Coordinates of C-alpha atoms in Angstrom, one line a residue:
X130 CA 78.7 221.5 187.1
X131 CA 78.9 225.1 185.8
X132 CA 80.8 225.1 182.4
X133 CA 83.0 228.0 181.2
X134 CA 80.4 228.8 178.5
X135 CA 77.7 229.2 181.2
X136 CA 79.9 231.4 183.3
X137 CA 80.6 233.6 180.2
X138 CA 77.0 233.9 179.4
X139 CA 76.2 234.8 183.0
X140 CA 78.9 237.5 182.9
X141 CA 77.5 238.9 179.7
X142 CA 74.0 239.0 181.1
X143 CA 75.2 240.9 184.2
X144 CA 77.0 243.5 182.1
X145 CA 74.1 243.9 179.8
X146 CA 71.7 244.3 182.7
X147 CA 73.9 247.0 184.1
X148 CA 73.9 248.9 180.8
X149 CA 70.1 248.5 180.4
X150 CA 69.4 249.7 184.0
X151 CA 71.8 252.6 183.4
X152 CA 69.7 253.6 180.4
X153 CA 66.5 253.6 182.5
X154 CA 68.2 255.6 185.3
X155 CA 69.6 258.1 182.7
X156 CA 66.2 258.7 181.2
X157 CA 64.6 259.2 184.6
X158 CA 67.3 261.7 185.5
X159 CA 66.9 263.5 182.2
X160 CA 63.2 263.8 182.6
X161 CA 63.5 265.2 186.1
X162 CA 66.0 267.8 184.9
X163 CA 63.9 268.8 181.9
X164 CA 60.7 269.3 183.9
X165 CA 62.7 271.1 186.7
X166 CA 64.1 273.6 184.1
X167 CA 60.8 274.0 182.2
X168 CA 57.7 275.9 183.2
X169 CA 55.8 272.9 184.7
X170 CA 55.4 269.2 185.3
X171 CA 53.0 266.8 183.4
X172 CA 49.8 265.6 185.0
X173 CA 51.3 262.1 185.6
X174 CA 55.1 262.4 185.9
X175 CA 55.5 258.9 187.4
X176 CA 53.6 257.2 184.6
X177 CA 55.5 259.2 181.9
X178 CA 58.8 258.5 183.6
X179 CA 58.1 254.7 183.8
X180 CA 57.0 254.6 180.2
X181 CA 59.9 256.6 178.7
X182 CA 62.5 254.8 180.9
X183 CA 61.2 251.4 179.9
X184 CA 61.2 252.3 176.2
X185 CA 64.7 253.8 176.5
X186 CA 66.0 250.7 178.4
X187 CA 64.4 248.4 175.7
X188 CA 66.1 250.5 172.9
X189 CA 69.4 250.2 174.7
X190 CA 69.0 246.4 175.1
X191 CA 68.2 246.0 171.4
X192 CA 71.0 248.3 170.2
X193 CA 73.7 246.9 172.5
X194 CA 72.8 243.4 171.5
X195 CA 73.0 244.3 167.8
X196 CA 76.4 246.1 168.1
X197 CA 77.8 243.4 170.4
X198 CA 78.6 245.6 173.4
X199 CA 77.4 242.8 175.7
X200 CA 80.5 240.8 174.7
X201 CA 82.9 243.4 176.1
X202 CA 85.0 242.5 179.1
X203 CA 85.2 245.7 181.1
X204 CA 88.6 245.2 182.6
X205 CA 90.4 245.3 179.2
X206 CA 88.3 247.3 176.8
X207 CA 90.1 249.6 174.4
X208 CA 89.3 252.7 172.4
X209 CA 87.6 250.6 169.7
X210 CA 85.2 249.3 172.4
X211 CA 84.5 252.9 173.5
X212 CA 83.5 253.8 169.9
X213 CA 81.2 250.8 169.8
X214 CA 79.5 251.9 173.0
X215 CA 78.9 255.4 171.6
X216 CA 77.6 253.9 168.3
X217 CA 75.2 251.6 170.2
X218 CA 73.9 254.6 172.3
X219 CA 73.2 256.5 169.1
X220 CA 71.4 253.6 167.7
X221 CA 69.3 253.3 170.9
X222 CA 68.3 257.0 170.4
X223 CA 67.1 256.2 166.9
X224 CA 65.1 253.3 168.1
X225 CA 63.6 255.2 171.1
X226 CA 61.7 258.1 169.4
X227 CA 59.7 255.9 166.9
X228 CA 58.8 253.4 169.6
X229 CA 57.7 256.0 172.0
X230 CA 55.8 257.8 169.3
X231 CA 53.9 254.6 168.5
X232 CA 53.2 254.1 172.2
X233 CA 51.7 257.5 173.2
X234 CA 52.5 260.0 170.4
X235 CA 55.2 261.5 172.7
X236 CA 52.5 263.1 174.9
X237 CA 54.0 264.7 178.0
X238 CA 57.6 263.9 176.8
X239 CA 59.9 266.9 176.6
X240 CA 62.1 266.7 173.5
X241 CA 65.2 268.0 175.4
X242 CA 65.2 264.9 177.7
X243 CA 66.7 262.7 175.0
X244 CA 69.5 265.1 174.5
X245 CA 70.2 265.0 178.2
X246 CA 69.7 261.2 178.7
X247 CA 72.4 260.3 176.1
X248 CA 75.4 262.0 177.9
X249 CA 74.1 260.9 181.3
X250 CA 73.8 257.3 180.1
X251 CA 77.3 257.4 178.6
X252 CA 78.7 258.9 181.7
X253 CA 77.3 256.1 183.8
X254 CA 78.5 253.4 181.3
X255 CA 82.1 254.7 181.2
X256 CA 82.2 255.3 184.9
X257 CA 81.2 251.7 185.6
X258 CA 83.8 250.4 183.2
X259 CA 86.6 252.6 184.6
X260 CA 85.8 251.5 188.1
X261 CA 86.1 247.9 187.0
X262 CA 89.5 248.6 185.4
X263 CA 90.7 250.6 188.4
X264 CA 89.8 247.8 190.8
X265 CA 92.2 245.4 189.0
X266 CA 94.8 247.7 187.4
X267 CA 94.7 251.1 189.1
X268 CA 94.8 252.6 185.6
X269 CA 91.1 253.6 184.8
X270 CA 92.1 255.6 181.7
X271 CA 93.4 252.5 180.1
X272 CA 90.0 252.4 178.5
X273 CA 91.1 255.1 176.0
X274 CA 94.1 253.1 174.7
X275 CA 94.2 252.9 170.9
X276 CA 94.4 249.6 169.1
X277 CA 94.9 249.2 165.3
X278 CA 91.7 248.3 163.5
X279 CA 93.3 245.1 162.0
X280 CA 94.8 244.0 165.3
X281 CA 93.9 240.3 166.0
X282 CA 92.5 239.2 169.3
X283 CA 94.9 237.1 171.3
X284 CA 95.4 235.6 174.7
X285 CA 99.0 236.2 175.9
X286 CA 101.0 233.3 177.3
X287 CA 104.0 234.7 179.2
X288 CA 105.5 235.2 182.6
X289 CA 104.9 238.3 184.6
X290 CA 108.2 240.0 183.7
X291 CA 108.0 239.3 180.0
X292 CA 104.4 240.4 179.9
X293 CA 105.0 243.7 181.7
X294 CA 107.9 244.6 179.3
X295 CA 105.8 243.6 176.2
X296 CA 102.7 245.5 177.3
X297 CA 104.8 248.6 178.1
X298 CA 106.2 248.4 174.5
X299 CA 102.7 248.0 173.0
X300 CA 101.2 250.9 175.0
X301 CA 104.0 253.2 173.8
X302 CA 103.4 252.5 170.1
X303 CA 102.3 255.8 168.6
X304 CA 100.4 253.9 165.8
X305 CA 98.4 251.9 168.3
X306 CA 98.9 248.4 169.6
X307 CA 99.4 245.8 166.9
X308 CA 97.5 243.1 168.8
X309 CA 94.5 243.2 171.0
X310 CA 95.3 241.3 174.2
X311 CA 92.1 240.0 175.8
X312 CA 93.9 238.4 178.8
X313 CA 96.9 236.4 179.9
X314 CA 97.8 233.0 181.2
X315 CA 100.9 233.0 183.3
X316 CA 103.4 230.2 182.7
X317 CA 104.4 230.5 186.3
X318 CA 100.8 230.6 187.5
X319 CA 101.8 233.2 190.1
X320 CA 99.3 236.0 189.5
X321 CA 95.8 234.6 189.0
X322 CA 93.1 237.1 189.5
X323 CA 95.4 240.1 189.1
X324 CA 96.2 242.3 186.1
X325 CA 99.5 243.4 184.5
X326 CA 99.3 246.8 183.0
X327 CA 95.6 246.5 182.4
X328 CA 95.6 242.9 181.2
X329 CA 93.8 240.4 183.5
X330 CA 95.7 237.2 184.5
X331 CA 93.2 234.4 184.1
X332 CA 95.4 231.7 185.6
X333 CA 98.1 229.3 184.4
X334 CA 98.7 227.2 181.3
X335 CA 96.3 224.5 182.7
X336 CA 93.5 227.1 182.6
X337 CA 94.0 228.0 179.0
X338 CA 91.3 225.8 177.6
X339 CA 88.6 227.3 179.8
X340 CA 89.9 230.8 179.1
X341 CA 89.6 230.2 175.3
X342 CA 86.1 228.8 175.7
X343 CA 85.0 231.9 177.8
X344 CA 86.5 234.4 175.4
X345 CA 85.0 232.7 172.4
X346 CA 81.5 233.2 173.9
X347 CA 82.3 236.7 174.9
X348 CA 83.7 237.9 171.6
X349 CA 82.0 235.6 169.1
X350 CA 85.2 234.1 167.7
X351 CA 88.1 232.1 169.0
X352 CA 91.2 234.2 169.8
X353 CA 94.7 233.1 169.0
X354 CA 97.3 232.4 171.6
X355 CA 100.4 234.7 171.5
X356 CA 103.5 233.2 173.2
X357 CA 106.4 235.3 174.3
X358 CA 109.3 235.0 176.8
X359 CA 109.4 231.6 178.6
X360 CA 106.3 230.5 176.8
X361 CA 108.5 230.0 173.7
X362 CA 110.3 227.1 175.4
X363 CA 109.6 223.8 173.8
X364 CA 107.9 222.2 176.8
X365 CA 105.4 225.1 177.2
X366 CA 104.9 225.4 173.5
X367 CA 103.9 221.8 173.3
X368 CA 101.3 222.2 176.0
X369 CA 99.9 225.4 174.3
X370 CA 99.6 223.6 171.0
X371 CA 97.6 220.7 172.5
X372 CA 95.1 223.1 174.1
X373 CA 94.8 225.4 171.1
X374 CA 94.6 222.9 168.3
X375 CA 91.7 221.0 170.0
X376 CA 89.7 224.3 169.8
X377 CA 90.5 225.1 166.2
X378 CA 92.8 228.0 167.1
X379 CA 96.5 228.7 166.6
X380 CA 99.6 229.5 168.6
X381 CA 101.6 232.5 167.3
X382 CA 104.9 233.9 168.5
X383 CA 104.7 237.5 169.6
X384 CA 107.8 239.5 168.8
X385 CA 107.8 242.7 171.0
X386 CA 110.3 244.5 168.8
X387 CA 109.6 243.5 165.2
X388 CA 110.6 245.7 162.2
X389 CA 107.1 247.1 162.0
X390 CA 106.4 247.2 165.7
X391 CA 105.2 244.4 167.9
X392 CA 103.4 241.7 165.9
X393 CA 102.6 238.1 165.5
X394 CA 104.6 235.6 163.5
X395 CA 104.2 231.9 162.7
X396 CA 105.6 229.4 165.2
X397 CA 108.5 227.6 163.6
X398 CA 109.6 224.0 164.1
X399 CA 112.7 225.4 165.8
X400 CA 110.5 226.5 168.6
X401 CA 109.9 222.9 169.3
X402 CA 113.6 222.2 170.2
X403 CA 113.9 220.6 173.6
X404 CA 116.4 223.4 174.6
X405 CA 116.9 227.1 174.0
X406 CA 118.4 228.0 170.6
X407 CA 122.1 228.8 171.1
X408 CA 123.5 232.2 170.1
X409 CA 127.2 231.6 169.8
X410 CA 130.0 234.1 170.3
X411 CA 131.0 235.7 167.0
X412 CA 134.2 237.5 168.2
X413 CA 136.6 234.7 167.6
X414 CA 135.0 234.0 164.2
X415 CA 135.3 237.6 163.1
X416 CA 139.0 237.5 164.1
X417 CA 139.5 234.4 162.0
X418 CA 137.6 235.5 158.9
X419 CA 138.2 239.3 158.7
X420 CA 140.5 239.9 155.8
X421 CA 140.9 236.2 155.0
X422 CA 140.2 234.3 151.7
X423 CA 137.5 231.7 152.3
X424 CA 136.5 228.7 150.1
X425 CA 133.4 226.7 150.8
X426 CA 132.6 223.4 149.1
X427 CA 129.0 222.5 148.8
X428 CA 128.3 226.2 148.9
X429 CA 124.8 225.8 147.3
X430 CA 123.4 223.4 149.8
X431 CA 121.4 224.0 153.0
X432 CA 124.4 224.3 155.3
X433 CA 126.8 225.6 152.6
X434 CA 124.6 228.5 151.6
X435 CA 124.1 229.6 155.2
X436 CA 127.8 229.3 155.7
X437 CA 128.3 231.7 152.8
X438 CA 125.8 234.2 154.3
X439 CA 127.5 234.1 157.7
X440 CA 131.0 234.3 156.4
X441 CA 130.2 237.3 154.2
X442 CA 129.2 239.2 157.4
X443 CA 132.7 239.0 158.9
X444 CA 134.5 240.9 156.2
X445 CA 136.6 238.3 154.3
X446 CA 138.8 239.6 151.5
X447 CA 137.5 237.0 149.0
X448 CA 135.0 234.2 149.1
X449 CA 135.0 231.2 146.9
X450 CA 131.8 229.2 146.1
X451 CA 132.3 225.6 145.0
X452 CA 129.4 223.3 144.1
X453 CA 128.3 220.7 141.6
X454 CA 124.7 222.0 141.3
X455 CA 124.5 224.8 138.7
X456 CA 121.2 226.1 140.0
X457 CA 122.2 226.1 143.7
X458 CA 125.5 227.8 142.8
X459 CA 123.7 230.5 140.8
X460 CA 121.3 231.2 143.7
X461 CA 124.0 231.6 146.3
X462 CA 126.2 233.6 144.0
X463 CA 123.3 236.0 143.2
X464 CA 122.6 236.4 146.9
X465 CA 126.2 237.4 147.8
X466 CA 126.6 239.8 144.9
X467 CA 123.3 241.5 145.8
X468 CA 124.0 241.8 149.5
X469 CA 127.8 242.4 149.4
X470 CA 128.6 244.0 146.0
X471 CA 132.0 245.0 147.4
X472 CA 133.0 241.5 148.3
X473 CA 135.1 239.7 145.6
X474 CA 133.4 236.4 144.7
X475 CA 134.9 233.4 142.8
X476 CA 132.3 230.9 141.7
X477 CA 133.4 227.5 140.6
X478 CA 131.1 224.8 139.2
X479 CA 132.7 221.4 139.9
X480 CA 132.6 218.1 141.7
X481 CA 134.7 217.4 144.8
X482 CA 135.5 214.0 143.3
X483 CA 137.8 215.7 140.8
X484 CA 141.2 216.5 142.4
X485 CA 142.1 218.7 139.4
X486 CA 139.0 220.8 139.7
X487 CA 139.6 221.3 143.4
X488 CA 143.2 222.2 142.8
X489 CA 142.1 224.8 140.2
X490 CA 139.6 226.2 142.7
X491 CA 142.3 226.6 145.4
X492 CA 144.6 228.3 143.0
X493 CA 141.8 230.8 142.0
X494 CA 140.9 231.6 145.6
X495 CA 144.2 231.2 147.4
X496 CA 142.2 230.4 150.6
X497 CA 143.3 230.9 154.1
X498 CA 140.2 229.0 155.4
X499 CA 138.5 226.0 153.6
X500 CA 135.2 224.7 154.8
X501 CA 134.2 221.3 153.4
X502 CA 130.4 221.1 153.4
X503 CA 130.0 219.0 150.2
X504 CA 128.5 215.6 150.9
X505 CA 125.8 213.1 150.1
X506 CA 123.7 212.7 153.3
X507 CA 120.3 211.1 152.6
X508 CA 120.5 207.9 154.6
X509 CA 118.0 205.5 152.8
X510 CA 119.2 206.9 149.4
X511 CA 122.8 206.2 150.2
X512 CA 121.9 202.6 151.2
X513 CA 121.0 202.1 147.5
X514 CA 123.9 204.1 146.1
X515 CA 126.9 202.8 148.1
X516 CA 129.6 203.6 145.6
X517 CA 128.4 207.2 145.0
X518 CA 128.4 207.8 148.8
X519 CA 132.0 206.5 149.1
X520 CA 133.3 208.6 146.1
X521 CA 131.8 211.8 147.4
X522 CA 132.0 211.5 151.2
X523 CA 135.3 209.7 151.4
X524 CA 137.1 210.6 148.2
X525 CA 135.7 214.1 148.0
X526 CA 136.8 214.8 151.5
X527 CA 140.4 213.5 150.9
X528 CA 140.6 215.6 147.7
X529 CA 139.5 218.7 149.5
X530 CA 141.8 218.3 152.4
X531 CA 144.8 217.5 150.2
X532 CA 144.1 220.4 147.9
X533 CA 143.8 222.8 150.9
X534 CA 147.1 221.5 152.3
X535 CA 148.9 221.9 149.0
X536 CA 147.5 225.4 148.5
X537 CA 148.9 226.5 151.9
X538 CA 145.5 227.0 153.7
X539 CA 145.7 227.8 157.4
X540 CA 142.4 226.2 158.4
X541 CA 140.4 223.3 157.1
X542 CA 137.0 222.3 158.6
X543 CA 135.2 219.1 157.8
X544 CA 131.4 218.9 158.5
X545 CA 130.6 215.4 159.9
X546 CA 127.4 214.0 161.5
X547 CA 126.2 212.1 164.5
X548 CA 125.6 209.2 162.2
X549 CA 129.4 208.7 162.1
X550 CA 129.2 207.4 165.7
X551 CA 128.9 203.6 165.7
X552 CA 127.5 203.8 162.1
X553 CA 124.6 201.7 161.1
X554 CA 124.4 203.0 157.6
X555 CA 126.5 203.8 154.5
X556 CA 126.3 207.6 155.0
X557 CA 127.5 207.3 158.6
X558 CA 130.2 204.8 157.7
X559 CA 131.6 207.0 154.9
X560 CA 131.6 210.0 157.2
X561 CA 133.4 208.1 159.9
X562 CA 136.1 207.0 157.4
X563 CA 136.3 210.7 156.2
X564 CA 137.0 211.7 159.9
X565 CA 139.7 209.2 160.3
X566 CA 141.3 210.1 156.9
X567 CA 141.4 213.8 157.7
X568 CA 142.9 213.1 161.1
X569 CA 145.7 211.2 159.3
X570 CA 146.3 214.2 157.1
X571 CA 146.4 216.5 160.2
X572 CA 149.3 214.5 161.6
X573 CA 151.5 215.3 158.6
X574 CA 150.9 219.0 157.9
X575 CA 150.9 222.4 159.6
X576 CA 147.3 223.1 158.6
X577 CA 144.8 223.4 161.5
X578 CA 142.1 220.8 160.8
X579 CA 138.8 220.8 162.7
X580 CA 135.9 218.4 162.4
X581 CA 132.4 219.2 163.5
X582 CA 129.7 216.6 164.3
X583 CA 126.1 217.7 164.7
X584 CA 122.6 216.2 164.5
X585 CA 119.7 216.8 162.1
X586 CA 119.4 220.3 160.8
X587 CA 115.8 221.7 160.9
X588 CA 114.6 222.6 157.5
X589 CA 117.6 221.4 155.6
X590 CA 117.1 219.5 152.3
X591 CA 116.1 215.9 153.0
X592 CA 115.2 216.5 156.7
X593 CA 111.9 215.4 158.2
X594 CA 110.6 218.9 158.7
X595 CA 110.0 219.8 155.0
X596 CA 108.6 216.3 154.5
X597 CA 106.1 216.7 157.4
X598 CA 105.1 220.1 156.2
X599 CA 104.4 218.8 152.7
X600 CA 102.4 215.8 154.1
X601 CA 100.3 218.1 156.4
X602 CA 99.6 220.5 153.5
X603 CA 98.4 217.5 151.4
X604 CA 96.0 216.4 154.2
X605 CA 98.2 213.6 155.6
X606 CA 99.0 211.1 156.6
X607 CA 102.2 212.1 158.3
X608 CA 104.6 209.1 158.2
X609 CA 106.9 208.4 161.1
X610 CA 109.3 205.4 161.1
X611 CA 108.8 204.3 164.7
X612 CA 106.9 205.8 167.7
X613 CA 110.1 205.6 169.8
X614 CA 112.6 207.0 167.4
X615 CA 114.5 210.1 168.6
X616 CA 117.0 212.5 167.0
X617 CA 119.1 215.5 167.9
X618 CA 118.1 218.7 166.2
X619 CA 119.6 222.1 165.6
X620 CA 118.8 225.0 163.4
X621 CA 120.7 225.9 160.3
X622 CA 122.0 229.0 162.0
X623 CA 123.3 227.0 164.9
X624 CA 124.9 224.4 162.7
X625 CA 126.8 227.0 160.6
X626 CA 127.8 229.0 163.7
X627 CA 129.2 225.7 165.2
X628 CA 131.2 225.2 162.0
X629 CA 132.7 228.7 162.2
X630 CA 133.3 228.4 165.9
X631 CA 135.2 225.1 165.4
X632 CA 137.5 226.8 162.8
X633 CA 138.2 229.7 165.2
X634 CA 138.7 227.5 168.3
X635 CA 140.8 224.8 166.7
X636 CA 144.1 226.6 167.5
X637 CA 143.1 226.7 171.2
X638 CA 141.8 223.2 171.6
X639 CA 145.0 221.6 173.1
X640 CA 145.3 219.2 170.3
X641 CA 141.6 218.3 170.1
X642 CA 140.2 219.0 166.7
X643 CA 136.6 217.5 166.9
X644 CA 133.8 219.7 168.1
X645 CA 130.1 219.1 169.0
X646 CA 127.3 221.3 170.2
X647 CA 125.7 220.7 173.6
X648 CA 122.3 219.7 172.1
X649 CA 120.4 218.9 175.2
X650 CA 117.9 216.0 175.1
X651 CA 117.0 214.4 171.8
X652 CA 113.6 215.1 170.3
X653 CA 111.0 212.3 169.8
X654 CA 110.1 212.4 166.1
X655 CA 106.5 211.3 166.9
X656 CA 106.1 214.3 169.2
X657 CA 107.6 216.6 166.6
X658 CA 105.1 215.4 164.0
X659 CA 102.2 215.8 166.3
X660 CA 103.3 219.4 167.2
X661 CA 103.7 220.3 163.6
X662 CA 100.2 219.2 162.9
X663 CA 98.9 221.3 165.9
X664 CA 100.9 224.3 164.5
X665 CA 98.4 224.3 161.6
X666 CA 95.5 224.4 164.1
X667 CA 94.7 220.7 163.4
X668 CA 94.4 217.7 165.7
X669 CA 96.7 214.7 165.1
X670 CA 94.8 211.5 164.7
X671 CA 91.6 213.4 164.0
X672 CA 92.3 215.9 161.2
X673 CA 95.7 214.4 160.1
X674 CA 96.6 210.8 160.5
X675 CA 100.0 209.7 161.9
X676 CA 101.2 206.4 160.3
X677 CA 104.2 204.3 161.4
X678 CA 106.2 202.8 158.6
X679 CA 109.0 201.0 160.4
X680 CA 112.7 201.8 160.5
X681 CA 114.3 201.9 157.0
X682 CA 117.6 200.1 156.2
X683 CA 120.5 201.9 158.0
X684 CA 118.3 203.8 160.5
X685 CA 118.7 203.7 164.3
X686 CA 116.2 204.3 167.0
X687 CA 118.6 206.7 168.7
X688 CA 121.7 208.6 167.6
X689 CA 124.8 209.6 169.7
X690 CA 127.2 212.5 169.2
X691 CA 130.3 210.8 170.5
X692 CA 131.8 207.3 171.1
X693 CA 131.8 206.0 174.6
X694 CA 135.6 206.2 174.9
X695 CA 135.7 209.8 173.6
X696 CA 136.1 212.4 176.4
X697 CA 134.0 215.5 176.0
X698 CA 135.4 218.8 177.4
X699 CA 134.0 222.4 177.6
X700 CA 135.6 225.1 175.5
X701 CA 135.8 228.9 176.1
X702 CA 132.5 229.2 174.1
X703 CA 129.4 228.2 176.0
X704 CA 127.7 225.2 174.5
X705 CA 130.6 224.2 172.2
X706 CA 132.3 221.1 173.4
X707 CA 135.7 219.6 172.2
X708 CA 136.2 215.9 172.0
X709 CA 139.4 214.0 172.7
X710 CA 139.8 211.7 169.7
X711 CA 142.0 208.6 169.2
X712 CA 144.0 209.2 166.0
X713 CA 145.3 205.7 166.0
X714 CA 144.4 203.8 162.8
X715 CA 145.5 200.3 161.6
X716 CA 148.7 200.2 159.5
X717 CA 146.8 199.3 156.4
X718 CA 144.3 202.1 156.8
X719 CA 145.6 204.4 154.0
X720 CA 146.0 201.4 151.6
X721 CA 142.5 200.1 152.4
X722 CA 141.0 203.5 151.8
X723 CA 142.6 203.7 148.4
X724 CA 141.3 200.2 147.6
X725 CA 137.8 201.3 148.8
X726 CA 137.9 204.3 146.4
X727 CA 139.1 202.1 143.5
X728 CA 136.2 199.6 144.1
X729 CA 133.7 202.4 144.3
X730 CA 135.1 203.9 141.1
X731 CA 134.5 200.5 139.4
X732 CA 131.0 200.5 141.0
X733 CA 131.9 197.2 142.6
X734 CA 129.3 197.3 145.4
X735 CA 130.1 194.0 146.9
X736 CA 133.9 194.7 147.2
X737 CA 133.2 198.2 148.4
X738 CA 130.9 196.9 151.3
X739 CA 133.6 194.3 152.2
X740 CA 136.3 197.0 152.4
X741 CA 134.0 199.3 154.4
X742 CA 133.5 196.5 156.9
X743 CA 137.3 195.8 157.0
X744 CA 138.1 199.5 157.7
X745 CA 135.4 200.0 160.3
X746 CA 134.9 197.2 162.8
X747 CA 131.9 198.8 164.3
X748 CA 130.2 198.8 160.8
X749 CA 131.1 195.2 160.3
X750 CA 129.0 194.2 163.4
X751 CA 126.0 196.0 161.9
X752 CA 126.6 194.5 158.5
X753 CA 126.4 191.0 159.8
X754 CA 123.3 191.8 161.8
X755 CA 121.5 193.4 158.9
X756 CA 122.3 190.5 156.5
X757 CA 120.9 188.1 159.1
X758 CA 117.7 190.1 159.2
X759 CA 117.5 190.1 155.3
X760 CA 117.9 186.3 155.2
X761 CA 115.2 185.8 157.8

């Protein structure tokens, strides 16, 4: 079976043979012209022609091999390749005269023939290359396109439409193309054997491995793969990563309209989402926030700080930053003051567990919109710190909602989690109680209250992505709890956009005040870990080990965004869903919540767990199951 490497070497041999034969022909033509224009011919013209042509062909062979001209693929050479051909031809001329002098002391050889042979040779070389380009692209002068000296070599992964638009943009760049595209694989596999704006289409994604092997031989190094258009979809990206990592290369994202022209950027974990990243409508959010006073609790956290950045874009009259972390609060305060020096900022260091501190914050900001992002969210850690989770996630939410109501706020938004659905852990149980408690407050006030549930946020503090990145950078192993575990993922930008959309949509939700994002299919954590290893150009299981540690206390194999009896409905914003929630709670709900907070305040873990199970029947079922496992 003929391998791609053998095919590549055969192609290089054929192109080198053409160039060497062209050298011999050029020298023969130059000698004929020199003798025809001079006073006479030598005694043995055929012998002299054969000798000089052979030496010139050998010199060309040697120089082209040294310079690497034989590695060029004619159909997509650029101006840099043209320069290398000229350099190699000049080097051949330097080799030619000394070799011929040693052979026969230049007897019968007219000195002008070398000056004639070089341009004739170059003319034949470029004519052959331009014909090859014209056969596939109909643009023979593509050979003179400029490419930046530092432009990396890449294989483009795209569909025909995206590739054509990208190549048009690259070719119009006055500073030269920022990447050197050696060829393309079509995600639709619809144009094999053809070329798009001078770039040959080698086949589909399944052919990528062979393409990389061939180009490595031709160019002496393994090119990167640049993904654009539909190739950025998670399913295609995963296939690209598998092929590329096995060959020690990398997949990069090609941005056709970057700030400094088209260029490559690192593939991010968000590119591995099993659905397109959603770009939500900002018009209703701008209407809500423009000219409003906004207070954000947990403003220094992953979600909170992004909320601050997005809110600042919509022209609020004042923004209040509330957080218990001095450093995080300093960072987000500094960001806002630098980016929006005209925006009044009120920065409050405090804990949501303190009703008085929250009341003071509300008085200082006089908010129209309050977004409650403060929470304790690390699942295994909260299993060990039950009372702290209750005081912050339940008590802090009640304090924030009551303070917002008393301050006359128009809108209050609670950030919840998918773990609040049939909770199997303390974090989810406390968030579910917070949802129910906020719904109770909504029944007795004129403040619009919205709740938002979303899944794991890529890159947020405590999420698996930073953990995996750290483990990979340390050389592994990467730890996954279970090979079958799945999670819903969204980006920080999506999560914060959803929160703001919920606040804006709440008045038009026909009484529904719980919102979720259509998150597509959940992501298998094992596949995410393997893909992140491949993003570094490594092979999982060979370069970086994947270890399975077992589910930790409170963790599920699969999460859900809604209860089975909660009806999900579309809203006017594509991808944002509203949920019909049952606001009915037991008569003793408020009293039991107060008892729960008192038990947590005394750090009575046993009583707090008993009250949690009393308030949430679905958590009681889990608690009994977990205790049975512990006894076994």
